[in-house]
Amino acid sequence: MSEAREYNFDGIVGPTHNYAGLSLGNLASAAHKGQMSSPRAAALQGLAKMRILHSLGVGQGVLPPHPRPSMSTLRRLGFPGSPGDAVVRLSREAPDLLPLVYSASAMWTANAATVSPSADTGDRRLHLTPANLVSNPHRAIEAGHTTMVLRAIFADPTHFVIHDPLPATPAFGDEGAANHLRVAPGHGRRGVEVFVFGSIAGEPVAGLPRRQTRRASEAIARLHQLEDCRFWQQKPAAIDAGAFHNDVVAVANERAVLYHADALDPSDIGSLPGACEMSVEGARLSLAEAVRTYLFNSQLVSVGDGTMTLIAPAEVEASQAASAEVARLIAEPDNPLVAVRYVNLRESMSNGGGPACLRLRVVLTEAQAAALRGRIVVDDVLLDELEDWVGRHYRETLTPADLADPALAVESLAALAELAEVLELPADQE
Ligand code: SUG
């Protein structure tokens, strides 16, 4: 088991990346509503991040964008016909639904699924449960396609179990790995899996939406046959300050847990055996500044010699308070963090998606890695091919009004069909 390695499966940003202000409680999404996006820059920024992780020796995979417009959604809503025809009719009869069928939100693969490595599970297989994402309609339509893609990649039943998403109802609201921490002495060793929830069963609350329910997390823990897990409530004040997912205020890697002390209970963290705490107090960095800069949405990764590097958004570097905290943590001798790499993800950040939102972590043994299907683990050649593909298919800019252009539907679906060939995955079944 000790040969296990962590892979980060990043969502490739799709050709229809746009700012529609769809996510209540996500402050960046609301702030950029209606602005012009740059799908090409967004995708290249994501690929540049993947290149850094790959160069650090961290396993790096990709998950394809979902086909947009979502033809399955258009058909279910009563818009048959070709993609161009369906979009033209939708923009005449229900233009408010254009952002729903065009959202590129599947790029944030931390919300694709909850993953339990085989070291933690009763049957010693890797378990994945795709998230139902019921809190937001544009995200709920991801669940079916995500399940299909994960089943295509993690197809070997001797190693992998892909569960169905939980029932798509508020009582089982589930947002995947974004509300899940794993603390273990090493990636391949048995760990404690921590589920952080906002409500028990989707009960109405004053304040911003609580997307993750305890009932959903408990079901996943049962399905994954977890031998050691915890359920913690995120402090409501943190959600109301804009931490709509726990990964906006906490990140763990092996023994290390970096978190904002106003979001989780330090005694909860202290109860984890062997955990190395890196906490940031509100007096040093306010919750508001943590949410604005996404310090805790950094990726904390092991780089091979027992040390860790933080992959942090450029917004952290530009903030005096946040960058001072990074410097303080690096200087601290009692934790494994020794370096930071700042990355420009401005396009994704403007929709509330930082470095950690863009990746789904999967710990794989060598045998499991060898059993993956598709050409989805990157090397420099694949990254070059993906950059070239983006350059040929993506628009420089997109405004909300452009979503009514039927040519965008044709372009975007053609790009995705070509990508399926590059990645050697089944073509879209939508
Ligand atoms: O679900 N934004 C996403 C951001 C997800 C971030 N993921 C993690 N924290 N793991 C969301 O709120 C905005 C789309 C728009 O407004 O056009 C959006 O869906």
Short mmCIF file of C-alpha atoms and ligand atoms in Angstrom, two decimals:
data_model
loop_
_atom_site.label_atom_id
_atom_site.label_comp_id
_atom_site.label_asym_id
_atom_site.label_seq_id
_atom_site.Cartn_x
_atom_site.Cartn_y
_atom_site.Cartn_z
CA MET A 1 0.00 0.00 0.00
CA SER A 2 2.84 2.39 0.74
CA GLU A 3 3.49 2.85 -2.97
CA ALA A 4 0.20 4.72 -3.29
CA ARG A 5 0.31 8.13 -4.94
CA GLU A 6 -2.09 11.05 -5.03
CA TYR A 7 -3.45 12.12 -8.41
CA ASN A 8 -5.24 15.42 -8.87
CA PHE A 9 -7.85 15.15 -11.60
CA ASP A 10 -8.43 18.71 -12.80
CA GLY A 11 -11.50 19.71 -14.72
CA ILE A 12 -10.57 21.15 -18.09
CA VAL A 13 -12.36 24.51 -18.34
CA GLY A 14 -15.02 24.24 -21.03
CA PRO A 15 -15.47 26.48 -24.11
CA THR A 16 -18.61 28.13 -22.67
CA HIS A 17 -17.08 29.40 -19.41
CA ASN A 18 -19.13 32.48 -18.53
CA TYR A 19 -20.26 34.67 -15.65
CA ALA A 20 -23.97 34.21 -15.01
CA GLY A 21 -24.13 34.83 -11.25
CA LEU A 22 -25.86 31.51 -10.72
CA SER A 23 -24.64 30.52 -7.26
CA LEU A 24 -26.32 32.13 -4.26
CA GLY A 25 -23.83 32.28 -1.37
CA ASN A 26 -20.81 32.34 -3.69
CA LEU A 27 -19.71 35.97 -3.42
CA ALA A 28 -17.36 35.95 -6.43
CA SER A 29 -20.05 34.49 -8.71
CA ALA A 30 -22.49 37.24 -7.66
CA ALA A 31 -19.87 39.99 -8.04
CA HIS A 32 -19.01 39.03 -11.63
CA LYS A 33 -22.53 38.39 -12.90
CA GLY A 34 -22.95 39.58 -16.46
CA GLN A 35 -19.28 40.39 -17.04
CA MET A 36 -17.37 39.30 -20.10
CA SER A 37 -15.41 36.08 -19.62
CA SER A 38 -12.43 34.70 -21.50
CA PRO A 39 -12.91 30.96 -22.08
CA ARG A 40 -9.55 30.61 -23.81
CA ALA A 41 -7.58 32.31 -21.02
CA ALA A 42 -9.56 30.33 -18.43
CA ALA A 43 -8.66 26.99 -20.00
CA LEU A 44 -5.01 27.95 -20.48
CA GLN A 45 -4.74 29.13 -16.87
CA GLY A 46 -6.06 25.74 -15.73
CA LEU A 47 -3.60 23.87 -17.96
CA ALA A 48 -0.72 26.02 -16.67
CA LYS A 49 -1.60 24.99 -13.12
CA MET A 50 -1.63 21.33 -14.16
CA ARG A 51 1.82 21.77 -15.69
CA ILE A 52 3.18 23.10 -12.39
CA LEU A 53 1.76 20.15 -10.44
CA HIS A 54 3.13 17.71 -12.99
CA SER A 55 6.58 19.37 -12.81
CA LEU A 56 6.52 19.02 -9.00
CA GLY A 57 6.07 15.26 -9.44
CA VAL A 58 2.44 15.19 -8.26
CA GLY A 59 0.18 12.79 -10.19
CA GLN A 60 -1.94 14.92 -12.50
CA GLY A 61 -5.00 13.80 -14.42
CA VAL A 62 -7.78 15.53 -16.33
CA LEU A 63 -11.54 15.21 -16.53
CA PRO A 64 -13.19 16.54 -19.70
CA PRO A 65 -15.64 19.45 -19.71
CA HIS A 66 -19.28 18.43 -19.96
CA PRO A 67 -20.85 18.92 -23.38
CA ARG A 68 -22.60 22.29 -23.49
CA PRO A 69 -25.25 23.22 -24.30
CA SER A 70 -26.56 20.25 -22.35
CA MET A 71 -28.67 18.55 -24.99
CA SER A 72 -30.11 16.09 -22.48
CA THR A 73 -31.37 19.03 -20.38
CA LEU A 74 -32.76 20.82 -23.43
CA ARG A 75 -34.66 17.69 -24.45
CA ARG A 76 -36.02 17.09 -20.96
CA LEU A 77 -37.28 20.67 -20.92
CA GLY A 78 -39.10 20.22 -24.24
CA PHE A 79 -36.62 21.63 -26.75
CA PRO A 80 -35.99 18.90 -29.35
CA GLY A 81 -34.11 19.22 -32.61
CA SER A 82 -30.54 20.11 -33.51
CA PRO A 83 -28.39 21.97 -30.95
CA GLY A 84 -28.69 25.21 -32.95
CA ASP A 85 -32.49 24.91 -33.30
CA ALA A 86 -33.01 24.01 -29.65
CA VAL A 87 -30.92 26.99 -28.50
CA VAL A 88 -32.72 29.41 -30.83
CA ARG A 89 -36.09 28.30 -29.49
CA LEU A 90 -34.87 28.39 -25.88
CA SER A 91 -33.54 31.91 -26.30
CA ARG A 92 -36.96 32.99 -27.65
CA GLU A 93 -39.16 31.22 -25.11
CA ALA A 94 -37.07 31.01 -21.92
CA PRO A 95 -33.85 33.04 -22.30
CA ASP A 96 -33.29 32.93 -18.54
CA LEU A 97 -32.44 29.22 -18.95
CA LEU A 98 -29.52 29.83 -21.35
CA PRO A 99 -26.95 30.05 -18.50
CA LEU A 100 -28.29 26.78 -17.08
CA VAL A 101 -27.71 24.72 -20.24
CA TYR A 102 -24.40 26.46 -21.01
CA SER A 103 -22.70 26.53 -17.60
CA ALA A 104 -19.12 25.26 -17.61
CA SER A 105 -19.35 24.60 -13.85
CA ALA A 106 -18.23 20.96 -14.21
CA MET A 107 -14.69 22.41 -14.29
CA TRP A 108 -14.76 22.45 -10.46
CA THR A 109 -14.13 18.76 -10.04
CA ALA A 110 -13.74 19.01 -6.26
CA ASN A 111 -17.54 18.86 -6.53
CA ALA A 112 -17.60 15.88 -8.90
CA ALA A 113 -17.50 13.17 -6.26
CA THR A 114 -16.40 12.05 -2.81
CA VAL A 115 -13.44 9.69 -3.03
CA SER A 116 -12.29 7.15 -0.45
CA PRO A 117 -8.94 5.49 -1.16
CA SER A 118 -8.77 1.73 -0.76
CA ALA A 119 -6.68 2.02 2.42
CA ASP A 120 -9.77 3.40 4.20
CA THR A 121 -12.52 1.10 2.91
CA GLY A 122 -13.84 -2.21 4.21
CA ASP A 123 -13.48 -4.06 0.90
CA ARG A 124 -10.09 -2.44 0.05
CA ARG A 125 -11.43 -1.04 -3.19
CA LEU A 126 -11.45 2.67 -4.10
CA HIS A 127 -14.98 4.07 -3.68
CA LEU A 128 -16.35 7.13 -5.47
CA THR A 129 -19.81 8.66 -5.05
CA PRO A 130 -20.67 11.31 -7.65
CA ALA A 131 -22.20 14.40 -6.02
CA ASN A 132 -25.86 15.18 -6.72
CA LEU A 133 -25.23 18.96 -6.43
CA VAL A 134 -28.92 19.60 -5.82
CA SER A 135 -28.37 23.08 -4.37
CA ASN A 136 -28.13 24.74 -7.78
CA PRO A 137 -29.89 23.69 -11.00
CA HIS A 138 -26.87 24.41 -13.22
CA ARG A 139 -24.79 22.09 -11.05
CA ALA A 140 -27.45 19.40 -10.51
CA ILE A 141 -27.38 18.64 -14.24
CA GLU A 142 -23.73 17.59 -13.90
CA ALA A 143 -24.39 14.44 -11.85
CA GLY A 144 -25.48 12.08 -14.63
CA HIS A 145 -22.63 12.93 -16.98
CA THR A 146 -20.04 12.87 -14.18
CA THR A 147 -21.21 9.38 -13.23
CA MET A 148 -20.81 8.23 -16.83
CA VAL A 149 -17.30 9.70 -17.16
CA LEU A 150 -16.12 8.27 -13.83
CA ARG A 151 -17.50 4.85 -14.77
CA ALA A 152 -15.61 5.02 -18.07
CA ILE A 153 -12.29 5.87 -16.38
CA PHE A 154 -12.59 3.84 -13.17
CA ALA A 155 -14.10 0.90 -15.00
CA ASP A 156 -12.27 -2.04 -13.45
CA PRO A 157 -14.52 -3.54 -10.75
CA THR A 158 -11.65 -5.37 -9.07
CA HIS A 159 -10.26 -1.98 -8.03
CA PHE A 160 -13.05 0.57 -8.20
CA VAL A 161 -16.66 1.05 -7.06
CA ILE A 162 -18.62 3.98 -8.52
CA HIS A 163 -21.86 4.42 -6.61
CA ASP A 164 -24.93 6.19 -7.93
CA PRO A 165 -25.33 9.81 -6.80
CA LEU A 166 -27.52 10.09 -3.67
CA PRO A 167 -31.25 10.80 -4.20
CA ALA A 168 -31.55 14.27 -5.75
CA THR A 169 -33.46 15.97 -2.97
CA PRO A 170 -32.44 18.67 -0.44
CA ALA A 171 -32.30 16.19 2.46
CA PHE A 172 -29.36 14.50 0.73
CA GLY A 173 -27.65 17.61 -0.67
CA ASP A 174 -24.12 16.52 -1.52
CA GLU A 175 -21.28 18.60 -3.01
CA GLY A 176 -18.56 15.95 -3.07
CA ALA A 177 -14.93 16.24 -2.01
CA ALA A 178 -15.21 20.00 -1.38
CA ASN A 179 -16.70 19.13 2.03
CA HIS A 180 -14.41 16.21 2.80
CA LEU A 181 -10.96 16.10 4.42
CA ARG A 182 -8.71 13.09 4.74
CA VAL A 183 -6.03 12.97 7.41
CA ALA A 184 -3.57 10.06 7.21
CA PRO A 185 0.07 9.35 8.12
CA GLY A 186 0.72 8.95 4.38
CA HIS A 187 -1.42 8.80 1.24
CA GLY A 188 -1.34 5.01 1.14
CA ARG A 189 -1.93 4.51 4.87
CA ARG A 190 -5.30 4.20 6.52
CA GLY A 191 -6.73 7.62 7.24
CA VAL A 192 -9.56 9.35 9.04
CA GLU A 193 -12.15 10.79 6.66
CA VAL A 194 -13.86 13.93 7.88
CA PHE A 195 -17.18 15.11 6.44
CA VAL A 196 -18.10 18.74 7.02
CA PHE A 197 -21.79 19.61 6.74
CA GLY A 198 -23.91 22.75 6.87
CA SER A 199 -27.30 21.30 7.82
CA ILE A 200 -28.60 17.98 9.12
CA ALA A 201 -31.14 17.26 6.41
CA GLY A 202 -31.63 20.41 4.35
CA GLU A 203 -33.87 22.14 6.90
CA PRO A 204 -34.60 25.81 6.12
CA VAL A 205 -32.24 28.27 7.81
CA ALA A 206 -31.82 32.02 7.95
CA GLY A 207 -28.71 33.00 6.02
CA LEU A 208 -26.97 31.62 2.97
CA PRO A 209 -27.63 28.11 1.62
CA ARG A 210 -26.13 25.16 3.49
CA ARG A 211 -25.29 22.91 0.57
CA GLN A 212 -23.99 19.78 2.31
CA THR A 213 -26.19 17.72 4.62
CA ARG A 214 -25.08 15.40 7.35
CA ARG A 215 -27.52 12.78 6.10
CA ALA A 216 -25.76 12.72 2.73
CA SER A 217 -22.31 12.42 4.31
CA GLU A 218 -23.46 9.59 6.58
CA ALA A 219 -24.82 7.69 3.59
CA ILE A 220 -21.51 8.08 1.75
CA ALA A 221 -19.56 6.86 4.78
CA ARG A 222 -21.77 3.74 4.86
CA LEU A 223 -21.52 3.15 1.12
CA HIS A 224 -17.74 3.53 1.20
CA GLN A 225 -17.48 1.13 4.17
CA LEU A 226 -15.30 3.61 6.03
CA GLU A 227 -13.55 2.27 9.07
CA ASP A 228 -12.80 5.65 10.66
CA CYS A 229 -14.74 8.82 9.92
CA ARG A 230 -16.03 12.00 11.60
CA PHE A 231 -18.89 14.38 10.93
CA TRP A 232 -18.29 18.02 11.80
CA GLN A 233 -20.56 20.98 11.42
CA GLN A 234 -19.03 23.97 9.68
CA LYS A 235 -19.61 27.14 11.72
CA PRO A 236 -22.70 28.85 10.27
CA ALA A 237 -20.91 32.22 10.40
CA ALA A 238 -18.32 30.89 7.94
CA ILE A 239 -21.00 29.87 5.43
CA ASP A 240 -22.67 33.24 5.83
CA ALA A 241 -19.30 34.93 5.22
CA GLY A 242 -19.10 33.19 1.83
CA ALA A 243 -17.58 29.77 2.60
CA PHE A 244 -20.22 27.90 0.60
CA HIS A 245 -17.93 24.83 0.58
CA ASN A 246 -15.57 23.76 3.36
CA ASP A 247 -12.62 23.85 0.96
CA VAL A 248 -12.89 27.65 1.04
CA VAL A 249 -11.75 27.55 4.69
CA ALA A 250 -9.73 24.33 5.12
CA VAL A 251 -7.39 21.97 3.29
CA ALA A 252 -5.65 18.81 4.48
CA ASN A 253 -2.80 16.75 3.08
CA GLU A 254 -1.50 13.62 4.75
CA ARG A 255 -1.02 14.67 8.42
CA ALA A 256 -1.31 18.41 7.81
CA VAL A 257 -4.51 20.42 8.23
CA LEU A 258 -4.54 24.10 7.27
CA TYR A 259 -7.73 25.86 8.36
CA HIS A 260 -9.33 29.10 9.47
CA ALA A 261 -10.08 29.02 13.18
CA ASP A 262 -13.45 30.79 12.73
CA ALA A 263 -14.73 28.02 10.44
CA LEU A 264 -13.97 24.78 12.24
CA ASP A 265 -13.62 23.92 15.88
CA PRO A 266 -9.91 23.66 16.87
CA SER A 267 -10.81 20.92 19.39
CA ASP A 268 -12.25 18.86 16.52
CA ILE A 269 -8.97 19.16 14.63
CA GLY A 270 -7.05 18.37 17.82
CA SER A 271 -8.99 15.11 18.16
CA LEU A 272 -7.53 13.71 14.95
CA PRO A 273 -4.72 11.29 15.78
CA GLY A 274 -1.32 12.57 14.64
CA ALA A 275 -2.68 15.66 12.87
CA CYS A 276 -0.31 18.56 12.34
CA GLU A 277 -2.39 21.69 12.79
CA MET A 278 -1.78 24.84 10.82
CA SER A 279 -4.47 27.20 12.02
CA VAL A 280 -5.00 30.82 11.10
CA GLU A 281 -6.77 33.03 13.60
CA GLY A 282 -9.26 35.69 12.58
CA ALA A 283 -7.04 38.36 14.17
CA ARG A 284 -4.32 37.59 11.62
CA LEU A 285 -6.55 37.08 8.61
CA SER A 286 -10.23 37.92 8.70
CA LEU A 287 -12.72 35.41 7.38
CA ALA A 288 -13.71 38.02 4.78
CA GLU A 289 -10.12 38.32 3.51
CA ALA A 290 -9.74 34.52 3.57
CA VAL A 291 -12.84 34.21 1.37
CA ARG A 292 -11.74 37.03 -0.92
CA THR A 293 -8.24 35.63 -1.48
CA TYR A 294 -9.06 31.89 -1.24
CA LEU A 295 -5.93 31.15 0.82
CA PHE A 296 -7.50 27.94 2.15
CA ASN A 297 -8.51 26.88 -1.33
CA SER A 298 -4.84 26.39 -2.10
CA GLN A 299 -3.64 22.92 -2.94
CA LEU A 300 -1.37 21.50 -0.24
CA VAL A 301 0.74 18.84 -1.93
CA SER A 302 3.54 16.46 -0.94
CA VAL A 303 6.55 16.81 -3.17
CA GLY A 304 8.45 13.63 -2.48
CA ASP A 305 11.07 14.54 0.12
CA GLY A 306 8.61 14.69 3.01
CA THR A 307 7.97 18.40 2.53
CA MET A 308 4.84 20.13 1.22
CA THR A 309 4.24 22.94 -1.22
CA LEU A 310 1.23 25.24 -1.29
CA ILE A 311 -0.27 26.04 -4.70
CA ALA A 312 -1.98 29.32 -3.90
CA PRO A 313 -4.01 31.80 -5.96
CA ALA A 314 -2.27 35.02 -7.10
CA GLU A 315 -4.92 36.87 -5.04
CA VAL A 316 -3.14 35.59 -1.89
CA GLU A 317 0.19 37.00 -3.07
CA ALA A 318 -1.46 40.37 -3.69
CA SER A 319 -2.95 40.49 -0.18
CA GLN A 320 -0.59 41.68 2.55
CA ALA A 321 -2.43 39.81 5.29
CA ALA A 322 -2.80 36.54 3.39
CA SER A 323 0.74 36.42 1.99
CA ALA A 324 2.13 37.23 5.46
CA GLU A 325 0.28 34.17 6.79
CA VAL A 326 1.79 31.99 4.09
CA ALA A 327 5.28 33.30 4.95
CA ARG A 328 4.65 32.70 8.66
CA LEU A 329 3.53 29.11 8.06
CA ILE A 330 6.52 28.39 5.82
CA ALA A 331 8.92 29.79 8.45
CA GLU A 332 7.31 27.68 11.19
CA PRO A 333 9.62 24.65 11.71
CA ASP A 334 6.96 22.34 13.17
CA ASN A 335 4.97 21.82 10.00
CA PRO A 336 5.96 20.23 6.68
CA LEU A 337 5.13 23.32 4.55
CA VAL A 338 8.31 24.76 3.00
CA ALA A 339 7.31 26.45 -0.26
CA VAL A 340 4.55 28.29 -2.10
CA ARG A 341 3.82 28.59 -5.82
CA TYR A 342 1.38 31.31 -6.80
CA VAL A 343 -0.87 30.64 -9.79
CA ASN A 344 -3.01 32.98 -11.88
CA LEU A 345 -6.51 31.48 -12.06
CA ARG A 346 -8.35 34.77 -12.33
CA GLU A 347 -11.01 33.49 -14.75
CA SER A 348 -12.05 30.61 -12.50
CA MET A 349 -11.60 32.64 -9.31
CA SER A 350 -14.12 35.17 -10.61
CA ASN A 351 -16.73 32.42 -10.38
CA GLY A 352 -15.56 31.33 -6.92
CA GLY A 353 -13.31 28.49 -8.07
CA GLY A 354 -9.72 28.44 -6.79
CA PRO A 355 -6.87 25.93 -7.21
CA ALA A 356 -8.45 23.29 -4.95
CA CYS A 357 -11.91 23.63 -6.53
CA LEU A 358 -10.47 22.68 -9.89
CA ARG A 359 -9.16 19.31 -8.76
CA LEU A 360 -10.50 15.97 -7.55
CA ARG A 361 -7.95 14.12 -5.45
CA VAL A 362 -7.66 10.38 -5.97
CA VAL A 363 -5.07 8.28 -4.12
CA LEU A 364 -4.17 5.27 -6.25
CA THR A 365 -1.94 2.27 -5.73
CA GLU A 366 0.30 1.36 -8.64
CA ALA A 367 -2.07 -1.42 -9.67
CA GLN A 368 -5.05 0.95 -9.56
CA ALA A 369 -3.21 3.60 -11.59
CA ALA A 370 -2.38 0.96 -14.19
CA ALA A 371 -6.09 0.02 -14.39
CA LEU A 372 -7.31 3.53 -15.33
CA ARG A 373 -8.94 3.76 -18.76
CA GLY A 374 -8.47 6.62 -21.20
CA ARG A 375 -5.53 8.93 -21.79
CA ILE A 376 -6.25 11.06 -18.78
CA VAL A 377 -2.97 11.18 -16.82
CA VAL A 378 -0.99 14.10 -18.18
CA ASP A 379 2.55 14.34 -19.45
CA ASP A 380 4.09 17.27 -21.34
CA VAL A 381 2.92 15.87 -24.67
CA LEU A 382 -0.73 15.67 -23.60
CA LEU A 383 -0.56 19.15 -22.04
CA ASP A 384 0.82 20.52 -25.34
CA GLU A 385 -1.99 18.81 -27.26
CA LEU A 386 -4.60 20.23 -24.91
CA GLU A 387 -3.20 23.75 -25.26
CA ASP A 388 -3.28 23.40 -29.01
CA TRP A 389 -6.88 22.12 -28.88
CA VAL A 390 -7.91 25.11 -26.73
CA GLY A 391 -6.18 27.49 -29.15
CA ARG A 392 -8.13 26.08 -32.09
CA HIS A 393 -11.59 25.84 -30.53
CA TYR A 394 -12.06 28.43 -27.79
CA ARG A 395 -13.35 31.96 -28.11
CA GLU A 396 -11.27 34.77 -26.73
CA THR A 397 -14.29 36.34 -25.05
CA LEU A 398 -17.88 35.50 -24.19
CA THR A 399 -20.69 37.71 -22.88
CA PRO A 400 -24.02 36.46 -21.54
CA ALA A 401 -25.66 37.71 -24.77
CA ASP A 402 -23.39 35.43 -26.82
CA LEU A 403 -25.10 32.38 -25.30
CA ALA A 404 -28.03 32.99 -27.67
CA ASP A 405 -25.76 32.57 -30.70
CA PRO A 406 -26.53 29.14 -32.24
CA ALA A 407 -23.00 29.00 -33.67
CA LEU A 408 -21.64 28.72 -30.13
CA ALA A 409 -23.61 25.49 -29.61
CA VAL A 410 -22.15 23.93 -32.74
CA GLU A 411 -18.59 25.09 -31.98
CA SER A 412 -18.65 23.94 -28.40
CA LEU A 413 -20.02 20.45 -29.13
CA ALA A 414 -17.53 19.97 -31.98
CA ALA A 415 -14.67 20.87 -29.64
CA LEU A 416 -15.85 18.30 -27.09
CA ALA A 417 -16.22 15.58 -29.72
CA GLU A 418 -12.61 16.12 -30.77
CA LEU A 419 -11.45 16.09 -27.16
CA ALA A 420 -13.06 12.69 -26.53
CA GLU A 421 -10.75 11.32 -29.23
CA VAL A 422 -7.66 12.98 -27.73
CA LEU A 423 -8.48 11.58 -24.29
CA GLU A 424 -9.55 8.19 -25.67
CA LEU A 425 -12.83 8.35 -23.80
CA PRO A 426 -16.27 7.37 -25.12
CA ALA A 427 -17.87 10.18 -27.13
CA ASP A 428 -20.66 12.06 -25.42
CA GLN A 429 -23.76 10.00 -24.64
CA GLU A 430 -25.96 12.97 -23.73
O1 SUG B 1 -20.69 25.80 -7.19
N1 SUG B 1 -19.46 28.46 -9.10
C1 SUG B 1 -19.22 27.22 -8.40
C2 SUG B 1 -17.87 27.26 -7.76
C3 SUG B 1 -17.48 25.93 -7.17
C4 SUG B 1 -16.25 26.00 -6.34
N2 SUG B 1 -15.89 24.72 -5.89
C5 SUG B 1 -15.34 24.44 -4.69
N3 SUG B 1 -15.34 25.31 -3.71
N4 SUG B 1 -14.89 23.25 -4.49
C6 SUG B 1 -20.30 26.96 -7.38
O2 SUG B 1 -20.75 27.92 -6.73
C7 SUG B 1 -20.68 29.95 -10.62
C8 SUG B 1 -21.28 29.86 -12.00
C9 SUG B 1 -21.83 31.15 -12.48
O3 SUG B 1 -22.24 31.98 -11.66
O4 SUG B 1 -21.89 31.34 -13.74
C10 SUG B 1 -20.48 28.57 -9.99
O5 SUG B 1 -21.20 27.65 -10.26
#
